Amino acid sequence: MTGWLVVNSFINSSKFQKLYEMLVNSFSKKGINLEIKRANEISLKVNEAIIDLPSFVLFYDKDIYLSLRLEALGCKVFNNSRAILLCDNKILMYQELYKFNIRIPKTYIAPKTFENINYCNLDFLNTIEKELGYPMVFKEAYGSFGEQVYLVNNHNEAISLIKKIGYKDFLIQEYIKTSKGKDIRINVVNHKPICSILRYNDFDFRSNISNGGKAINYEPNKEFLDLAIKASKALNLDFGTVDMLIDEFNHPIVCELNSNPQFKSTFDVTNVDLSDYIRDYIISKL
């Protein structure tokens, strides 16, 4: 049996190469050949057939156009294209989580604008300021590794940031100060919590390890685990991570979900190889 591990055409960091190696080695233990495929190695021409399709696709990219095309050809794609879309676009993600009554920070979506117009009218900001106060968290709709996420301390900073964002979609959230530089990441496969870490950063409000954060093995209580399961089901994740903020009463708030997590850092802390769990789940679905 042969599967494709579809990865981004332009990310070549050693950290991701190690992740891909972990996945390939895991599948090989079960006699499955997992071929690494970059988008540019698959047909990009719309009116050209993609030949020699695999038995399944482990999709470790955010190229929604390619995932949709592979699904249309009958490929079994993990994660599915809708889960990838919802996780990649934070605006869609929070709307979906709210629909399922999952606790998230108070969230406002900036009105849609366009290139060359930008956010030329900031009346909407006045309304949000009255509700949330400062500091506030600004998030562009698209972004990874804690990038495109900003802590804004006052009105002037907000105006400067909005000008920088230009015409891109973004949202504004309340700042959960009790979770400054700290969150709980719960790794899930088939809506089941597998292992968890507590990430922390003493020098940044973001906990991302790529931004200098650190992590320790962590055992969340049932409230956190149950909410992670509920969030995973809401977005129909085959596998992924649920990142949780912690309120003043030590209750969970869902920060975001990731459909293609970099779990090498989790392995370094927990010694749990999520590759094997992902592999066994995919095999059970074939």
GROMACS .gro file of C-alpha atoms in nm:
model
  286
    1MET     CA    1   0.000   0.000   0.000
    2THR     CA    2   0.118   0.351  -0.084
    3GLY     CA    3   0.010   0.681   0.064
    4TRP     CA    4   0.109   1.038  -0.002
    5LEU     CA    5   0.235   1.273   0.265
    6VAL     CA    6   0.148   1.607   0.104
    7VAL     CA    7   0.365   1.887   0.242
    8ASN     CA    8   0.418   2.252   0.163
    9SER     CA    9   0.627   2.334  -0.143
   10PHE     CA   10   0.829   2.604   0.028
   11ILE     CA   11   0.880   2.506   0.394
   12ASN     CA   12   1.215   2.327   0.426
   13SER     CA   13   1.313   2.375   0.790
   14SER     CA   14   1.493   2.091   0.968
   15LYS     CA   15   1.213   2.082   1.225
   16PHE     CA   16   0.957   1.993   0.960
   17GLN     CA   17   1.193   1.751   0.788
   18LYS     CA   18   1.219   1.562   1.117
   19LEU     CA   19   0.840   1.556   1.148
   20TYR     CA   20   0.803   1.414   0.798
   21GLU     CA   21   1.067   1.152   0.878
   22MET     CA   22   0.875   1.047   1.190
   23LEU     CA   23   0.558   0.996   0.988
   24VAL     CA   24   0.730   0.806   0.706
   25ASN     CA   25   0.910   0.575   0.951
   26SER     CA   26   0.590   0.508   1.144
   27PHE     CA   27   0.398   0.397   0.837
   28SER     CA   28   0.690   0.185   0.718
   29LYS     CA   29   0.661  -0.021   1.039
   30LYS     CA   30   0.325  -0.142   0.904
   31GLY     CA   31   0.461  -0.206   0.555
   32ILE     CA   32   0.307   0.111   0.411
   33ASN     CA   33   0.509   0.326   0.174
   34LEU     CA   34   0.438   0.690   0.260
   35GLU     CA   35   0.576   0.907  -0.021
   36ILE     CA   36   0.650   1.272   0.051
   37LYS     CA   37   0.485   1.487  -0.214
   38ARG     CA   38   0.506   1.863  -0.248
   39ALA     CA   39   0.226   2.044  -0.429
   40ASN     CA   40   0.456   2.132  -0.716
   41GLU     CA   41   0.523   1.760  -0.767
   42ILE     CA   42   0.154   1.692  -0.817
   43SER     CA   43  -0.019   1.817  -1.130
   44LEU     CA   44  -0.099   2.188  -1.094
   45LYS     CA   45  -0.285   2.201  -1.425
   46VAL     CA   46  -0.659   2.201  -1.367
   47ASN     CA   47  -0.748   2.042  -1.700
   48GLU     CA   48  -0.496   1.761  -1.661
   49ALA     CA   49  -0.558   1.434  -1.483
   50ILE     CA   50  -0.364   1.340  -1.171
   51ILE     CA   51  -0.253   0.984  -1.237
   52ASP     CA   52  -0.135   0.700  -1.014
   53LEU     CA   53  -0.335   0.817  -0.715
   54PRO     CA   54  -0.242   0.667  -0.376
   55SER     CA   55  -0.455   0.464  -0.139
   56PHE     CA   56  -0.477   0.766   0.093
   57VAL     CA   57  -0.337   1.113   0.146
   58LEU     CA   58  -0.197   1.243   0.474
   59PHE     CA   59  -0.233   1.613   0.408
   60TYR     CA   60   0.024   1.816   0.601
   61ASP     CA   61  -0.026   2.145   0.421
   62LYS     CA   62  -0.290   2.418   0.412
   63ASP     CA   63  -0.336   2.418   0.035
   64ILE     CA   64  -0.714   2.396   0.041
   65TYR     CA   65  -0.736   2.399  -0.340
   66LEU     CA   66  -0.521   2.088  -0.368
   67SER     CA   67  -0.700   1.903  -0.088
   68LEU     CA   68  -1.038   1.974  -0.248
   69ARG     CA   69  -0.911   1.852  -0.583
   70LEU     CA   70  -0.776   1.528  -0.437
   71GLU     CA   71  -1.105   1.464  -0.256
   72ALA     CA   72  -1.297   1.528  -0.578
   73LEU     CA   73  -1.087   1.256  -0.741
   74GLY     CA   74  -1.199   1.011  -0.474
   75CYS     CA   75  -0.890   1.019  -0.251
   76LYS     CA   76  -0.930   0.962   0.120
   77VAL     CA   77  -0.767   1.274   0.262
   78PHE     CA   78  -0.665   1.315   0.628
   79ASN     CA   79  -0.737   1.580   0.754
   80ASN     CA   80  -1.036   1.649   0.535
   81SER     CA   81  -1.050   1.974   0.340
   82ARG     CA   82  -1.321   2.133   0.556
   83ALA     CA   83  -1.125   2.074   0.877
   84ILE     CA   84  -0.817   2.226   0.713
   85LEU     CA   85  -1.019   2.527   0.598
   86LEU     CA   86  -1.175   2.587   0.940
   87CYS     CA   87  -0.844   2.558   1.124
   88ASP     CA   88  -0.653   2.774   0.877
   89ASN     CA   89  -0.900   3.063   0.874
   90LYS     CA   90  -0.935   3.183   1.233
   91ILE     CA   91  -1.252   3.377   1.155
   92LEU     CA   92  -1.429   3.067   1.026
   93MET     CA   93  -1.286   2.863   1.312
   94TYR     CA   94  -1.426   3.085   1.589
   95GLN     CA   95  -1.763   3.109   1.419
   96GLU     CA   96  -1.782   2.729   1.399
   97LEU     CA   97  -1.675   2.684   1.760
   98TYR     CA   98  -1.938   2.931   1.880
   99LYS     CA   99  -2.203   2.748   1.678
  100PHE     CA  100  -2.131   2.440   1.888
  101ASN     CA  101  -2.144   2.636   2.214
  102ILE     CA  102  -1.771   2.603   2.277
  103ARG     CA  103  -1.620   2.865   2.503
  104ILE     CA  104  -1.389   3.108   2.320
  105PRO     CA  105  -1.262   3.456   2.408
  106LYS     CA  106  -1.496   3.745   2.330
  107THR     CA  107  -1.433   3.791   1.959
  108TYR     CA  108  -1.509   4.062   1.705
  109ILE     CA  109  -1.459   4.028   1.331
  110ALA     CA  110  -1.334   4.334   1.147
  111PRO     CA  111  -1.563   4.437   0.857
  112LYS     CA  112  -1.454   4.326   0.511
  113THR     CA  113  -1.248   4.571   0.307
  114PHE     CA  114  -1.049   4.556  -0.015
  115GLU     CA  115  -0.706   4.631  -0.154
  116ASN     CA  116  -0.647   5.002  -0.221
  117ILE     CA  117  -0.935   5.087   0.015
  118ASN     CA  118  -0.805   4.929   0.336
  119TYR     CA  119  -0.966   5.018   0.671
  120CYS     CA  120  -1.033   5.382   0.590
  121ASN     CA  121  -1.313   5.409   0.848
  122LEU     CA  122  -1.242   5.294   1.204
  123ASP     CA  123  -1.584   5.350   1.360
  124PHE     CA  124  -1.606   4.976   1.427
  125LEU     CA  125  -1.298   5.001   1.650
  126ASN     CA  126  -1.473   5.243   1.886
  127THR     CA  127  -1.745   4.990   1.956
  128ILE     CA  128  -1.494   4.712   2.025
  129GLU     CA  129  -1.284   4.933   2.254
  130LYS     CA  130  -1.586   5.007   2.472
  131GLU     CA  131  -1.662   4.637   2.509
  132LEU     CA  132  -1.316   4.490   2.553
  133GLY     CA  133  -1.090   4.768   2.672
  134TYR     CA  134  -0.712   4.748   2.642
  135PRO     CA  135  -0.501   4.548   2.603
  136MET     CA  136  -0.667   4.356   2.320
  137VAL     CA  137  -0.545   4.077   2.096
  138PHE     CA  138  -0.549   4.126   1.719
  139LYS     CA  139  -0.528   3.820   1.494
  140GLU     CA  140  -0.505   3.812   1.118
  141ALA     CA  141  -0.732   3.545   0.973
  142TYR     CA  142  -0.431   3.351   0.845
  143GLY     CA  143  -0.112   3.287   1.038
  144SER     CA  144   0.095   3.012   1.201
  145PHE     CA  145   0.351   2.971   1.480
  146GLY     CA  146   0.211   3.270   1.667
  147GLU     CA  147   0.289   3.503   1.379
  148GLN     CA  148   0.022   3.756   1.277
  149VAL     CA  149  -0.098   3.766   1.639
  150TYR     CA  150  -0.049   4.096   1.822
  151LEU     CA  151  -0.105   4.239   2.169
  152VAL     CA  152  -0.231   4.597   2.137
  153ASN     CA  153  -0.211   4.823   2.443
  154ASN     CA  154  -0.389   5.143   2.338
  155HIS     CA  155  -0.585   5.322   2.066
  156ASN     CA  156  -0.281   5.460   1.885
  157GLU     CA  157  -0.121   5.115   1.867
  158ALA     CA  158  -0.447   4.977   1.728
  159ILE     CA  159  -0.460   5.238   1.453
  160SER     CA  160  -0.097   5.175   1.357
  161LEU     CA  161  -0.152   4.800   1.343
  162ILE     CA  162  -0.469   4.827   1.135
  163LYS     CA  163  -0.279   5.042   0.885
  164LYS     CA  164  -0.009   4.774   0.875
  165ILE     CA  165  -0.263   4.497   0.820
  166GLY     CA  166  -0.391   4.689   0.518
  167TYR     CA  167  -0.682   4.506   0.360
  168LYS     CA  168  -0.633   4.159   0.511
  169ASP     CA  169  -0.910   4.002   0.718
  170PHE     CA  170  -0.859   4.010   1.093
  171LEU     CA  171  -1.036   3.977   1.425
  172ILE     CA  172  -1.004   4.131   1.770
  173GLN     CA  173  -1.032   3.938   2.096
  174GLU     CA  174  -1.033   4.002   2.465
  175TYR     CA  175  -0.698   3.948   2.631
  176ILE     CA  176  -0.704   3.660   2.880
  177LYS     CA  177  -0.443   3.807   3.114
  178THR     CA  178  -0.446   3.506   3.347
  179SER     CA  179  -0.305   3.302   3.058
  180LYS     CA  180  -0.030   3.546   2.962
  181GLY     CA  181   0.245   3.351   2.788
  182LYS     CA  182   0.083   3.021   2.886
  183ASP     CA  183  -0.150   2.766   2.733
  184ILE     CA  184  -0.229   2.395   2.739
  185ARG     CA  185  -0.194   2.204   2.413
  186ILE     CA  186  -0.396   1.883   2.392
  187ASN     CA  187  -0.312   1.648   2.106
  188VAL     CA  188  -0.612   1.458   1.973
  189VAL     CA  189  -0.654   1.172   1.726
  190ASN     CA  190  -1.002   1.052   1.630
  191HIS     CA  191  -1.143   1.294   1.892
  192LYS     CA  192  -0.945   1.123   2.169
  193PRO     CA  193  -0.686   1.308   2.379
  194ILE     CA  194  -0.349   1.136   2.342
  195CYS     CA  195  -0.104   1.356   2.530
  196SER     CA  196  -0.073   1.715   2.646
  197ILE     CA  197   0.186   1.978   2.718
  198LEU     CA  198   0.185   2.308   2.901
  199ARG     CA  199   0.361   2.575   2.697
  200TYR     CA  200   0.495   2.889   2.861
  201ASN     CA  201   0.697   3.195   2.768
  202ASP     CA  202   0.827   3.438   3.030
  203PHE     CA  203   0.907   3.705   2.770
  204ASP     CA  204   0.606   3.706   2.534
  205PHE     CA  205   0.228   3.692   2.570
  206ARG     CA  206   0.232   3.412   2.311
  207SER     CA  207   0.335   3.067   2.429
  208ASN     CA  208   0.453   2.932   2.092
  209ILE     CA  209   0.777   2.739   2.113
  210SER     CA  210   0.882   2.890   1.780
  211ASN     CA  211   0.875   3.229   1.955
  212GLY     CA  212   1.101   3.120   2.237
  213GLY     CA  213   0.848   2.936   2.451
  214LYS     CA  214   0.917   2.619   2.645
  215ALA     CA  215   0.704   2.319   2.732
  216ILE     CA  216   0.656   2.054   2.999
  217ASN     CA  217   0.455   1.735   3.008
  218TYR     CA  218   0.112   1.807   3.155
  219GLU     CA  219  -0.200   1.619   3.262
  220PRO     CA  220  -0.511   1.838   3.214
  221ASN     CA  221  -0.818   1.778   3.424
  222LYS     CA  222  -1.141   1.635   3.286
  223GLU     CA  223  -1.290   1.976   3.210
  224PHE     CA  224  -1.004   2.058   2.973
  225LEU     CA  225  -1.008   1.714   2.812
  226ASP     CA  226  -1.384   1.717   2.757
  227LEU     CA  227  -1.370   2.059   2.595
  228ALA     CA  228  -1.086   1.946   2.368
  229ILE     CA  229  -1.295   1.652   2.254
  230LYS     CA  230  -1.595   1.874   2.192
  231ALA     CA  231  -1.386   2.124   1.990
  232SER     CA  232  -1.224   1.848   1.785
  233LYS     CA  233  -1.565   1.708   1.698
  234ALA     CA  234  -1.699   2.053   1.609
  235LEU     CA  235  -1.430   2.096   1.343
  236ASN     CA  236  -1.437   1.726   1.247
  237LEU     CA  237  -1.063   1.683   1.292
  238ASP     CA  238  -0.912   1.343   1.214
  239PHE     CA  239  -0.614   1.454   1.421
  240GLY     CA  240  -0.473   1.781   1.547
  241THR     CA  241  -0.419   1.998   1.850
  242VAL     CA  242  -0.650   2.201   2.070
  243ASP     CA  243  -0.482   2.495   2.243
  244MET     CA  244  -0.647   2.608   2.566
  245LEU     CA  245  -0.620   2.932   2.759
  246ILE     CA  246  -0.678   2.936   3.135
  247ASP     CA  247  -0.917   3.181   3.298
  248GLU     CA  248  -0.896   3.328   3.649
  249PHE     CA  249  -1.084   3.031   3.793
  250ASN     CA  250  -0.861   2.775   3.613
  251HIS     CA  251  -1.134   2.691   3.362
  252PRO     CA  252  -1.051   2.634   2.994
  253ILE     CA  253  -1.110   2.869   2.701
  254VAL     CA  254  -1.037   2.739   2.351
  255CYS     CA  255  -0.770   2.951   2.187
  256GLU     CA  256  -0.746   2.767   1.855
  257LEU     CA  257  -0.711   2.433   1.678
  258ASN     CA  258  -0.448   2.313   1.435
  259SER     CA  259  -0.508   2.055   1.163
  260ASN     CA  260  -0.139   1.991   1.086
  261PRO     CA  261   0.051   2.042   1.411
  262GLN     CA  262   0.427   2.038   1.447
  263PHE     CA  263   0.432   1.762   1.708
  264LYS     CA  264   0.810   1.709   1.720
  265SER     CA  265   0.825   1.946   2.019
  266THR     CA  266   0.550   1.743   2.190
  267PHE     CA  267   0.751   1.425   2.135
  268ASP     CA  268   1.061   1.586   2.286
  269VAL     CA  269   0.866   1.659   2.605
  270THR     CA  270   0.630   1.361   2.636
  271ASN     CA  271   0.814   1.089   2.444
  272VAL     CA  272   0.478   1.008   2.282
  273ASP     CA  273   0.508   0.956   1.907
  274LEU     CA  274   0.183   1.087   1.761
  275SER     CA  275   0.285   0.944   1.423
  276ASP     CA  276   0.185   0.597   1.540
  277TYR     CA  277  -0.159   0.714   1.655
  278ILE     CA  278  -0.220   0.899   1.328
  279ARG     CA  279  -0.103   0.594   1.133
  280ASP     CA  280  -0.328   0.350   1.318
  281TYR     CA  281  -0.628   0.579   1.281
  282ILE     CA  282  -0.579   0.614   0.905
  283ILE     CA  283  -0.536   0.238   0.865
  284SER     CA  284  -0.864   0.183   1.050
  285LYS     CA  285  -1.041   0.407   0.795
  286LEU     CA  286  -0.909   0.237   0.481
   0.00000   0.00000   0.00000
